[in-house]
Structure formats: C-alpha cells, structure tokens
PDB file of C-alpha atoms and ligand atoms in Angstrom:
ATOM      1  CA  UNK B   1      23.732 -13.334  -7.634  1.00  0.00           C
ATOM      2  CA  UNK B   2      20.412 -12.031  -7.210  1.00  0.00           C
ATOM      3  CA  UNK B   3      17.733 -13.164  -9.393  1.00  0.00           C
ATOM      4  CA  UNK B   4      14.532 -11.200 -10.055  1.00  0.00           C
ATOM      5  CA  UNK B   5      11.855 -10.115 -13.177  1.00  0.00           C
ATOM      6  CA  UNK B   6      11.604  -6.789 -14.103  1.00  0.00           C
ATOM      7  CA  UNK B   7       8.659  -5.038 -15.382  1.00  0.00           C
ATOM      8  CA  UNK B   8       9.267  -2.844 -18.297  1.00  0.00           C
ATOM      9  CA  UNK B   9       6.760   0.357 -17.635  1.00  0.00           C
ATOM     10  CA  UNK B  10       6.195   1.097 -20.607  1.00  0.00           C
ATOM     11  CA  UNK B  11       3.303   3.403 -20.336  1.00  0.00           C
ATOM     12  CA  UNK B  12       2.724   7.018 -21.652  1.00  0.00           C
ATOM     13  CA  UNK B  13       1.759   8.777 -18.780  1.00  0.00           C
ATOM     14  CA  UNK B  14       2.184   8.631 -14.756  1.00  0.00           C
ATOM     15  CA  UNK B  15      -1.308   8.196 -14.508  1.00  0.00           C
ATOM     16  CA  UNK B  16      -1.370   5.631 -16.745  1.00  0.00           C
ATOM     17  CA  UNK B  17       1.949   4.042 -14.817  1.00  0.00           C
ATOM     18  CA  UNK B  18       0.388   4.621 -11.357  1.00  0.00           C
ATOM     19  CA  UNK B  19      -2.836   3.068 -12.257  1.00  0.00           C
ATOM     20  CA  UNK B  20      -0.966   0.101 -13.362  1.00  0.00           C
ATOM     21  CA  UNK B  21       1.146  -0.531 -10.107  1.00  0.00           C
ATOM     22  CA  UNK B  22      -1.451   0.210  -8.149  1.00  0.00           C
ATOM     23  CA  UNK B  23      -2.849  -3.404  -9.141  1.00  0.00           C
ATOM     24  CA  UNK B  24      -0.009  -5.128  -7.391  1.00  0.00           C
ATOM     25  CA  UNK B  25      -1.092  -4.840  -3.682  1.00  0.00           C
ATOM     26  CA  UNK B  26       0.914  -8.330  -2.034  1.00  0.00           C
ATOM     27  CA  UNK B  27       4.361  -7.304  -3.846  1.00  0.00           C
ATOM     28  CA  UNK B  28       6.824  -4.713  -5.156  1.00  0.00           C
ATOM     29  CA  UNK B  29       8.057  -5.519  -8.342  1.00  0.00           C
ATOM     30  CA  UNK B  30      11.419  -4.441  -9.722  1.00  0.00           C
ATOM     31  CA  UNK B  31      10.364  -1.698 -12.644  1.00  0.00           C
ATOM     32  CA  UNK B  32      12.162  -0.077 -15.380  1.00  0.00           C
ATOM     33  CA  UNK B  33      11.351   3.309 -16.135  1.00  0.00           C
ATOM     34  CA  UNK B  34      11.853   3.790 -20.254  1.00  0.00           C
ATOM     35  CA  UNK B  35      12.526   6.498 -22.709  1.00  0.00           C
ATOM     36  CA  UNK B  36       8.612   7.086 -23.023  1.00  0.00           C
ATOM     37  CA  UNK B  37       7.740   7.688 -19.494  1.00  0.00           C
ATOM     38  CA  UNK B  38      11.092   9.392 -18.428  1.00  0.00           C
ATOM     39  CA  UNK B  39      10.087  12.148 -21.443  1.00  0.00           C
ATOM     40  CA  UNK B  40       6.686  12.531 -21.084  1.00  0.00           C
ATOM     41  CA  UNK B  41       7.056  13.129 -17.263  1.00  0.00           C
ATOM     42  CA  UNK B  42      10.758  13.980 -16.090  1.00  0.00           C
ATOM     43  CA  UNK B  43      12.305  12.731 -13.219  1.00  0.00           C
ATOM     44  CA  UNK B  44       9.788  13.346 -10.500  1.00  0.00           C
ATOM     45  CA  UNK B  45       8.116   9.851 -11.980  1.00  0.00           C
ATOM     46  CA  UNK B  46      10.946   8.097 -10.931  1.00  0.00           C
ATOM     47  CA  UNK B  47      10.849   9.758  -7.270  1.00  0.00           C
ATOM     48  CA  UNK B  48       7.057   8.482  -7.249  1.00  0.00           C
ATOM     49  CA  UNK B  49       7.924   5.403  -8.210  1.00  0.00           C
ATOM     50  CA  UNK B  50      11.085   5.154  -5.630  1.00  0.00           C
ATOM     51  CA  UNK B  51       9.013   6.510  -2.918  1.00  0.00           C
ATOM     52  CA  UNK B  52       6.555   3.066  -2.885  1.00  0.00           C
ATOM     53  CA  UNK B  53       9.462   1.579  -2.896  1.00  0.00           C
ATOM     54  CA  UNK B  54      10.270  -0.487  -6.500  1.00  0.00           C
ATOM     55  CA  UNK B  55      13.366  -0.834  -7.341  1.00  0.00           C
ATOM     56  CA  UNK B  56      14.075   0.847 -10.470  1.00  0.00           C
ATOM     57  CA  UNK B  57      15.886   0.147 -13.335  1.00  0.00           C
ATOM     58  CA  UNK B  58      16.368   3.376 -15.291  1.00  0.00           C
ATOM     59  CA  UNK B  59      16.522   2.606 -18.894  1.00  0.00           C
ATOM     60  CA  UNK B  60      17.597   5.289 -20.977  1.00  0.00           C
ATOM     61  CA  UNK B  61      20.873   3.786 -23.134  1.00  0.00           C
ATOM     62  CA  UNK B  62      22.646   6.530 -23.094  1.00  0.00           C
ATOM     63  CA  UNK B  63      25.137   6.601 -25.812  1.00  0.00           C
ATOM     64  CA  UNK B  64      26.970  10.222 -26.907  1.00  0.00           C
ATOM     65  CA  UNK B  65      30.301  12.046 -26.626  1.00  0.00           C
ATOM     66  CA  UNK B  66      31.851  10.490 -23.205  1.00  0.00           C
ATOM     67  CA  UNK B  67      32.137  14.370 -21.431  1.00  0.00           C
ATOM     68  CA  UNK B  68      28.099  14.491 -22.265  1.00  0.00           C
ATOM     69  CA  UNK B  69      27.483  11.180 -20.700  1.00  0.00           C
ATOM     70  CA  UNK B  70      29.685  11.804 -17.939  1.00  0.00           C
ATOM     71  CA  UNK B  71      27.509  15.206 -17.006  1.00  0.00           C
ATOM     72  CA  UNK B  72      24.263  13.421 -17.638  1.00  0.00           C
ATOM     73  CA  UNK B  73      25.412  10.328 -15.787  1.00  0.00           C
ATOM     74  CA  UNK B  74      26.409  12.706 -12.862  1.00  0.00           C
ATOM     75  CA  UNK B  75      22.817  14.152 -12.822  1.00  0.00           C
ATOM     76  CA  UNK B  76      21.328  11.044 -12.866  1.00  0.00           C
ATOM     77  CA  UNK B  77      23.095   9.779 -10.128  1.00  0.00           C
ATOM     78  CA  UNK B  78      21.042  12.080  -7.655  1.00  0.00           C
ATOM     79  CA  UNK B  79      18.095   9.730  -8.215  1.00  0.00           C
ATOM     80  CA  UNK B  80      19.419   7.163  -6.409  1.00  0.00           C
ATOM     81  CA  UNK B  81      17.905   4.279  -8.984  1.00  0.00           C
ATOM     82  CA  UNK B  82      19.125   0.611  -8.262  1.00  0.00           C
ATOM     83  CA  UNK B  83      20.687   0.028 -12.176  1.00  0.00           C
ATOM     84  CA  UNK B  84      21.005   2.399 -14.991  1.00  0.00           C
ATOM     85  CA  UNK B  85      22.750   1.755 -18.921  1.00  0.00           C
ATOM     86  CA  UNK B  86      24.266   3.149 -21.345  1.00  0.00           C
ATOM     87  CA  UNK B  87      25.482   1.517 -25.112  1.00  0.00           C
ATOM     88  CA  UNK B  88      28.506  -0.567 -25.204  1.00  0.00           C
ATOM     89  CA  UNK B  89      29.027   0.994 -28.817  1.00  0.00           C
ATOM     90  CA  UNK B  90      29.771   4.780 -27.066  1.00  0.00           C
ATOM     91  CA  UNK B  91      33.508   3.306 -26.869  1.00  0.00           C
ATOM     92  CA  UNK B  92      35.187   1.920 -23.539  1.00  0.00           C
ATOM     93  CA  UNK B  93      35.998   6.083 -22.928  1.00  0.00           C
ATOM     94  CA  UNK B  94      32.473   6.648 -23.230  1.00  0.00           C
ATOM     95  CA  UNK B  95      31.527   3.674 -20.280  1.00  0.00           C
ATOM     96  CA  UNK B  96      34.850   4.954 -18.303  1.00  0.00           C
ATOM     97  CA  UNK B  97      33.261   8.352 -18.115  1.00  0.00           C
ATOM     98  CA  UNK B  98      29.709   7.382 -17.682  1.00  0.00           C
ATOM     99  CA  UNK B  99      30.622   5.013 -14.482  1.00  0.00           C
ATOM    100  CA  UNK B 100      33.219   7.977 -13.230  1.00  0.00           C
ATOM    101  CA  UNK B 101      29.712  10.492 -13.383  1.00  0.00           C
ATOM    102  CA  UNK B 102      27.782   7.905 -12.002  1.00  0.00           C
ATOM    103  CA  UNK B 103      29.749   7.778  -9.376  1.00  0.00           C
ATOM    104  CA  UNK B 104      30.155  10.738  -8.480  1.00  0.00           C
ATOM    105  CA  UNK B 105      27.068  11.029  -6.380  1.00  0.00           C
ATOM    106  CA  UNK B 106      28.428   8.448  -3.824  1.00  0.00           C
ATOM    107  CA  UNK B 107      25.697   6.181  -4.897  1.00  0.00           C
ATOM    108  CA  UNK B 108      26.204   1.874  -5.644  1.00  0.00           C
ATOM    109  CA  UNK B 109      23.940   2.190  -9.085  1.00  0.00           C
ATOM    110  CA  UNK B 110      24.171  -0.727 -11.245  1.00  0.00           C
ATOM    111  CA  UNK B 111      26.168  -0.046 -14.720  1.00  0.00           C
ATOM    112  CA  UNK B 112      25.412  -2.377 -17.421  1.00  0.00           C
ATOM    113  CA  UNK B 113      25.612  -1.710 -21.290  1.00  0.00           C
ATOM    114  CA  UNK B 114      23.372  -2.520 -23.989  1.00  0.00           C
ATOM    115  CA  UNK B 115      25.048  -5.052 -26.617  1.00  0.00           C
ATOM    116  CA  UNK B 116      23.109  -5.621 -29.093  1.00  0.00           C
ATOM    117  CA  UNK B 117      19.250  -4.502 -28.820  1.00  0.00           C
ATOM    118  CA  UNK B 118      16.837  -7.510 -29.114  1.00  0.00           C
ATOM    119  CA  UNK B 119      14.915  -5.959 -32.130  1.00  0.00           C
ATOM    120  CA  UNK B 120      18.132  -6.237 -34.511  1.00  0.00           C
ATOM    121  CA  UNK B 121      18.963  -9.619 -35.838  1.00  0.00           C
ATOM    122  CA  UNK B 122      22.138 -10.469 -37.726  1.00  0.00           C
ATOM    123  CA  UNK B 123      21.270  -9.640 -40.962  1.00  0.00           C
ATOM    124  CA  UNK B 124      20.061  -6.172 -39.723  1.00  0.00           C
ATOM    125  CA  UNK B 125      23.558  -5.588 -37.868  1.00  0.00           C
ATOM    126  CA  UNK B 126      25.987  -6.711 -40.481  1.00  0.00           C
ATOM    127  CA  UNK B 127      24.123  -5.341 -43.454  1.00  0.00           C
ATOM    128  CA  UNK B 128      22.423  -1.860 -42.005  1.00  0.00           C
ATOM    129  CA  UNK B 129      24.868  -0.808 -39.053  1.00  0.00           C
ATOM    130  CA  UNK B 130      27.901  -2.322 -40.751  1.00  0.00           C
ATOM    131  CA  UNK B 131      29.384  -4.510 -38.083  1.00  0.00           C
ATOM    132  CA  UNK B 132      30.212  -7.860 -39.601  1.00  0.00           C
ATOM    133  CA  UNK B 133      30.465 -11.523 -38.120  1.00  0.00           C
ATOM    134  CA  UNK B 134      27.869 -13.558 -35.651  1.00  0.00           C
ATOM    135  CA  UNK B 135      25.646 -11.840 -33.433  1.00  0.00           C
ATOM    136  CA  UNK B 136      27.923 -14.128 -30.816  1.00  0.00           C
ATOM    137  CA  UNK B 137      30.758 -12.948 -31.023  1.00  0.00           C
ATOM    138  CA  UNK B 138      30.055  -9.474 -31.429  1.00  0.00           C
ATOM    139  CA  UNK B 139      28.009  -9.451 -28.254  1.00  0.00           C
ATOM    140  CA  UNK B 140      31.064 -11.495 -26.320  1.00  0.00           C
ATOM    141  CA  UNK B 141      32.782  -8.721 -27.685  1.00  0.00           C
ATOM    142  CA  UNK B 142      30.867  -5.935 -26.155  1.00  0.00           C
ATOM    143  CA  UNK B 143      30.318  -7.582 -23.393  1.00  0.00           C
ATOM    144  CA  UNK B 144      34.438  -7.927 -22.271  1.00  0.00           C
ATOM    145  CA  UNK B 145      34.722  -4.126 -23.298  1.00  0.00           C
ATOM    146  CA  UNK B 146      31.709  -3.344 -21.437  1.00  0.00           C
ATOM    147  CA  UNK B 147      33.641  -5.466 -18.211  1.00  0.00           C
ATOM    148  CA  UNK B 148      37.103  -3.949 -19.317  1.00  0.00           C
ATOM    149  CA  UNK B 149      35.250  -0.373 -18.828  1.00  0.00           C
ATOM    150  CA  UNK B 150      34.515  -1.688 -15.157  1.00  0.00           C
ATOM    151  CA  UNK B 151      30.715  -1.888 -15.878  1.00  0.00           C
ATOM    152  CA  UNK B 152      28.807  -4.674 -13.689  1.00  0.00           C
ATOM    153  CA  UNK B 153      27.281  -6.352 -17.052  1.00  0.00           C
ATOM    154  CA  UNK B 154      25.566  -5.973 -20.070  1.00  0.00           C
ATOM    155  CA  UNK B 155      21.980  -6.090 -21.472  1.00  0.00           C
ATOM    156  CA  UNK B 156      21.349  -8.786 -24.362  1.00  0.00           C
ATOM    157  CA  UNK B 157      19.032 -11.320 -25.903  1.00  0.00           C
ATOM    158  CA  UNK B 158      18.610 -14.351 -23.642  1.00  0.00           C
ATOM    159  CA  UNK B 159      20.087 -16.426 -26.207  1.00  0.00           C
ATOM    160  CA  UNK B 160      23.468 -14.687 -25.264  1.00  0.00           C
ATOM    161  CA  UNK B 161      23.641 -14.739 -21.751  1.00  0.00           C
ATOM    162  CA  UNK B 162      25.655 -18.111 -21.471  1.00  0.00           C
ATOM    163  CA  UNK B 163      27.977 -16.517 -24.081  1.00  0.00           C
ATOM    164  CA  UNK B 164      28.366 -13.634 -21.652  1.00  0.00           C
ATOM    165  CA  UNK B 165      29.005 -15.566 -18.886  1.00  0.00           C
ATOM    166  CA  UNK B 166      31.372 -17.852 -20.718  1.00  0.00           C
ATOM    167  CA  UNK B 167      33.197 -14.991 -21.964  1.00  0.00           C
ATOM    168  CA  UNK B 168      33.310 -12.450 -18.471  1.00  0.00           C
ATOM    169  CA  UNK B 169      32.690 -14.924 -16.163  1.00  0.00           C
ATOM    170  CA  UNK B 170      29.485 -15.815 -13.668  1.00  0.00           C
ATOM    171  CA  UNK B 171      29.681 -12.779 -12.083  1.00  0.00           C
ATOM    172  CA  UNK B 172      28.997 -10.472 -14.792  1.00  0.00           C
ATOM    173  CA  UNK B 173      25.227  -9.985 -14.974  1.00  0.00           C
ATOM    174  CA  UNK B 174      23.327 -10.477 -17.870  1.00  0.00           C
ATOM    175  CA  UNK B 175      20.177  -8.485 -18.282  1.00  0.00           C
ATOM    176  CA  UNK B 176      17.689  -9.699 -20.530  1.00  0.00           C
ATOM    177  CA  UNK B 177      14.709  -8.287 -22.449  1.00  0.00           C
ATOM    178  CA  UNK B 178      13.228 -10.416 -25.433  1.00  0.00           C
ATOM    179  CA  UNK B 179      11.179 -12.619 -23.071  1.00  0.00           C
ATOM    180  CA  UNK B 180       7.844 -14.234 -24.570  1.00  0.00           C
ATOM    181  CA  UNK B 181       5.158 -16.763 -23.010  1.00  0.00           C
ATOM    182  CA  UNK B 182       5.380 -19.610 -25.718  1.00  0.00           C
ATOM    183  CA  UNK B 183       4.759 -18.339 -29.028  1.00  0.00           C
ATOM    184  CA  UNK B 184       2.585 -15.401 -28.248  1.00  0.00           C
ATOM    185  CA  UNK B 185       3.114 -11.610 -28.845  1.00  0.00           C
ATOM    186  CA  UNK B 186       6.288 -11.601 -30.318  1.00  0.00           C
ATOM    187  CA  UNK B 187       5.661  -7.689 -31.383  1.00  0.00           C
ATOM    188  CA  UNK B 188       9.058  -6.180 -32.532  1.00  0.00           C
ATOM    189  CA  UNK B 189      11.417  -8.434 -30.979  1.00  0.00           C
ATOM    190  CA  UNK B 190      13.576 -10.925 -33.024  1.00  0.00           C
ATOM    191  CA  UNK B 191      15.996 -13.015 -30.352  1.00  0.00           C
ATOM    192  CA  UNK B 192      13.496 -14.454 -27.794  1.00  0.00           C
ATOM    193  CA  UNK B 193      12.673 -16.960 -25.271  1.00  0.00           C
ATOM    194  CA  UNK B 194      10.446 -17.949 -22.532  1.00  0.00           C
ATOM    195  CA  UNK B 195      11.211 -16.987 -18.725  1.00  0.00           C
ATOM    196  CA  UNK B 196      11.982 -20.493 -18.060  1.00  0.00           C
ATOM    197  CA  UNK B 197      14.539 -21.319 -20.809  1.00  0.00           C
ATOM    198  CA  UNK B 198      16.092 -17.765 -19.884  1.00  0.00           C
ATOM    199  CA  UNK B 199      16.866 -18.630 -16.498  1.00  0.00           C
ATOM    200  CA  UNK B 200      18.480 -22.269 -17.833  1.00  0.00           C
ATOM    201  CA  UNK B 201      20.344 -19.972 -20.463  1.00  0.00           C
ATOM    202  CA  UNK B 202      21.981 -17.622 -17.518  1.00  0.00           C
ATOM    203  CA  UNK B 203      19.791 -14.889 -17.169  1.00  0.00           C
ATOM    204  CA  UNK B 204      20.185 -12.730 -14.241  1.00  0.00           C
ATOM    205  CA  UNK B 205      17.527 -10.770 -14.747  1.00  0.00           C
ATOM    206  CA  UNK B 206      14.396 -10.997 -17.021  1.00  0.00           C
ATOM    207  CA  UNK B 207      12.853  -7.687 -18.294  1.00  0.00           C
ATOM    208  CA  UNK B 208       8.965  -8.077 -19.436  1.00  0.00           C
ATOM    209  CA  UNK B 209       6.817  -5.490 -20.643  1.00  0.00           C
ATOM    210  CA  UNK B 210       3.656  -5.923 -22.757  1.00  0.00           C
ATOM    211  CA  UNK B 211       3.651  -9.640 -21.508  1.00  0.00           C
ATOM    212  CA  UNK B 212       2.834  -8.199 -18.388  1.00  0.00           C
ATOM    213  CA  UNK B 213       1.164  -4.567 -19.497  1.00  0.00           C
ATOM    214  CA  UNK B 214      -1.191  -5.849 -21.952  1.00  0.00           C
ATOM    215  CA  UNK B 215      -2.327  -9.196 -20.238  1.00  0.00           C
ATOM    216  CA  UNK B 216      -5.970  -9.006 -19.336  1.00  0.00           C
ATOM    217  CA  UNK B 217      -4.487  -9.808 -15.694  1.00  0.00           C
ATOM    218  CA  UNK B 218      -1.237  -8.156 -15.030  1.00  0.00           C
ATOM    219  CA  UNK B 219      -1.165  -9.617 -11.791  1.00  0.00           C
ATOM    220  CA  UNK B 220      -1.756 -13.076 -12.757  1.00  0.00           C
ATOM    221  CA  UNK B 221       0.999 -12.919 -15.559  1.00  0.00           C
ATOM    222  CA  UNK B 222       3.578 -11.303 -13.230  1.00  0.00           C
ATOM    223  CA  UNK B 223       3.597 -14.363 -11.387  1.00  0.00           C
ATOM    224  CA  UNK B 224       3.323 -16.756 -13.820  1.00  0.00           C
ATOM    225  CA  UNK B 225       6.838 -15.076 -15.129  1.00  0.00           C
ATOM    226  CA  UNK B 226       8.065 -14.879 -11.684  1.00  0.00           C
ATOM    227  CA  UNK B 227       7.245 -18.738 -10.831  1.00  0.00           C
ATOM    228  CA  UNK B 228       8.727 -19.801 -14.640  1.00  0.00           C
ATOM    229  CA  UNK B 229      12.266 -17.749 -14.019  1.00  0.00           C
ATOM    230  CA  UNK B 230      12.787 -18.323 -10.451  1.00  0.00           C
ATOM    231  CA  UNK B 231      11.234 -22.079 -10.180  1.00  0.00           C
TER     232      UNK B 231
HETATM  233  O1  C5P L   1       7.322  -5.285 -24.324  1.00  0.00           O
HETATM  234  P1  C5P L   1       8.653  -5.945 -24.283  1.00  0.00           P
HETATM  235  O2  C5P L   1       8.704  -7.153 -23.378  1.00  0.00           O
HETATM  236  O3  C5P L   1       9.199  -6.247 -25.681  1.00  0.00           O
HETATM  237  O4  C5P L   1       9.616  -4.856 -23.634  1.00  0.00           O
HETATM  238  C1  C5P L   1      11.008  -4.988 -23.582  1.00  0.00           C
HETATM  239  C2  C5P L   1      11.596  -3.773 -22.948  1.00  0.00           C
HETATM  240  O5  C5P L   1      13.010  -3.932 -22.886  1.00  0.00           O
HETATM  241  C3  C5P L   1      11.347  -2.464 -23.701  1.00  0.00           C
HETATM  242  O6  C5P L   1      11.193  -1.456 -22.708  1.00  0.00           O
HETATM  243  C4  C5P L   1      12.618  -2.238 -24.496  1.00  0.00           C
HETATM  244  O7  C5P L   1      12.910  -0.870 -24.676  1.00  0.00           O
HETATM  245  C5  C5P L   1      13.661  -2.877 -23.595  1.00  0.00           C
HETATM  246  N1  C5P L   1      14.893  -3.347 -24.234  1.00  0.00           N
HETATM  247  C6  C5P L   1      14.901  -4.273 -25.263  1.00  0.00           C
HETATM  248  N2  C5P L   1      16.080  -4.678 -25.824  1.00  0.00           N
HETATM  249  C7  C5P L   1      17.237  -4.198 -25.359  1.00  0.00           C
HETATM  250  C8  C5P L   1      17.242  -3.270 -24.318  1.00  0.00           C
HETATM  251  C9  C5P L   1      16.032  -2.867 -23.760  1.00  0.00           C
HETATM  252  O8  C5P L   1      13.843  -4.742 -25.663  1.00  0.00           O
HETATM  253  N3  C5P L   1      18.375  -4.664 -25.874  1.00  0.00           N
END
C-alpha cells in the first residue's frame, strides 16, 4: 500500500495557504484541506490547490442524518479529491449512504472514518461522551464497522493502527494524525508519536500540521518527517 505524509493546511486564508505551498518548489506534497480553510474560502481553494497538482485529502468528518451526508457526499464528489471522511459514530447507514453519494460522481475517492479523534483520551470518552471500555477496543470496533460499511479505512491515533490492522486486516488503511518530533509541541493532542515509531506501528499515512506550519523551515521539517516515516 502506498505510503506518504500529509500536510495538514491548516491555515485561515488562501493567501495564507498559497503562500505556504509556494515554499515547496522540488516536490508536491499530499495536503489536507480542513474545516478552517474549506469555510473561510469554499471549494474553489480546493480547485487551486488540485490544479498544482497536490493530492488532497479533504477533511471535513462529516457526521449527520445518513440522507444529509449522502447529498453532501454527492456534492463533494464533483471535486474530484484523492480521500475524503466522515465519523464512524454516524452509524454503518450513515457510512453506507455517504460512500453510495460519494460515488455517485463516478469518481475512486478514498472513504475512511474517523474513530476516535486524537485530542480525546480515555477518560474523556468514557466519562464525557459516554462510551465505556479501552480506547482499543472501541477503535477496533469502529474500525470493523467502518470496513463492514465498505469504507477503505479509518483515521486514528498511531498508537492504534496495529490494532486496526490486526482487527481488518493489512489492507485496511490507517490514517494517522497525532504525529510529534520527540517531545516538542504537543498542543492539543493526547495519543502521539513520532513519524518513525508510526510507520513501525502500521501507519499508512502520517498527517502533520503545525510540525510542519509553524517550523521556522517548513521545508526542512517536511523532509525530516518524510525521511523518518518512509526510511
Ligand atoms: O497540527 P496537528 O499536527 O495537530 O494537526 C493534526 C491535523 O489532523 C488537524 O488538522 C486535525 O484536525 C486533524 N485530525 C486529528 N485527529 C483526528 C482527525 C483529524 O488531529 N482524529
């Protein structure tokens, strides 16, 4: 399976996002396009961003009534973006119908569904949103509903990706935000790792943001988490 790191752009503006990719001259990174910048500038920024030729991951987590997600899914399907999500907890109907309006535009997007997000620990998950037992097994959970729906994998904490594997097999890709150089900037996440130990722990794909955004040399760090996940 293809292996790759993916830059999280999380920025508030285009110009703020063009400016950014503008520093990467030798390569094309893979990018995810977030709540913040979808918002603030609608889907011609993910046109833009297609036309220079990124691959996109389009990060949005959908997660409503399965009819809504279906129509939404079917309009996002006409931007052609290489992987999109929606939340595991919407219910396998909810995924069914998401992947059905997905697919709909004729298009091979990627389908994976969020598990568990990185910012909530255990404590936060069995005593806020109510669901009970290990982070673990809840995630192996979602995960074989998320496969069981027909989606292509899941997004978790790289701590979990072996568990997904072990529990939908190798195939089944594990997406994984959460991903720190050594100690530093650990912000809001809780269940996090380096590049390198992610890629020993199964990750298919690494998502980095302010890592990456906020190092004095983008460019520089890129690679660094490029050369630590892919060897
Ligand atoms: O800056 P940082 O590396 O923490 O960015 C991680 C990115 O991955 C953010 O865009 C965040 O929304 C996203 N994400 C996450 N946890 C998930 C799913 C997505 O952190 N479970």
């Amino acid at each position: 399976m293809a292996k790759d790191v993916i830059i999280a752009l999380d920025f508030p503006t285009k110009e703020d996002t063009l400016a950014f990719l503008d520093l990467f001259t030798d390569e094309k990174p893979f990018v995810k396009i977030g709540m913040e910048l979808f918002y603030a500038e609608g889907p011609d920024i993910v046109r833009e961003i297609k036309a220079r030729g990124h691959r996109i991951f389009l990060d949005l987590k959908l997660h409503d009534i399965p009819n809504t997600v279906k129509s939404a899914m079917a309009v996002l399907a006409g931007l052609d973006v290489d992987m999109t999500n929606v939340h595991v907890a919407g219910t396998k109907m909810m995924m069914e119908w998401a992947l059905e309006g997905l697919r709909s535009g004729g298009r091979d997007t990627i389908l994976i569904g969020v598990t568990q997000l990185t910012s909530t620990d255990e404590k936060r998950m069995n005593e806020e949103i109510l669901i009970p037992g290990k982070m673990e097994d809840v995630v192996a959970s979602y995960a074989r509903l998320a496969e069981e729906a027909g989606l292509q994998g899941v997004v978790c904490s790289p701590l979990e990706a072996g568990i997904v594997k072990e529990a939908c097999g190798e195939d089944f890709m594990t997406v994984t935000p959460g991903i720190r150089f050594g100690g530093a900037m650990i912000c809001d996440q809780t269940r996090i790792t380096t590049p390198k130990d992610a890629a020993k722990g199964g990750s298919d794909y690494i998502v980095m943001g302010r890592p990456i955004t906020k190092a004095a040399d983008p460019v520089a760090a890129y690679k660094r988490a490029v050369k630590e996940f892919l060897g």
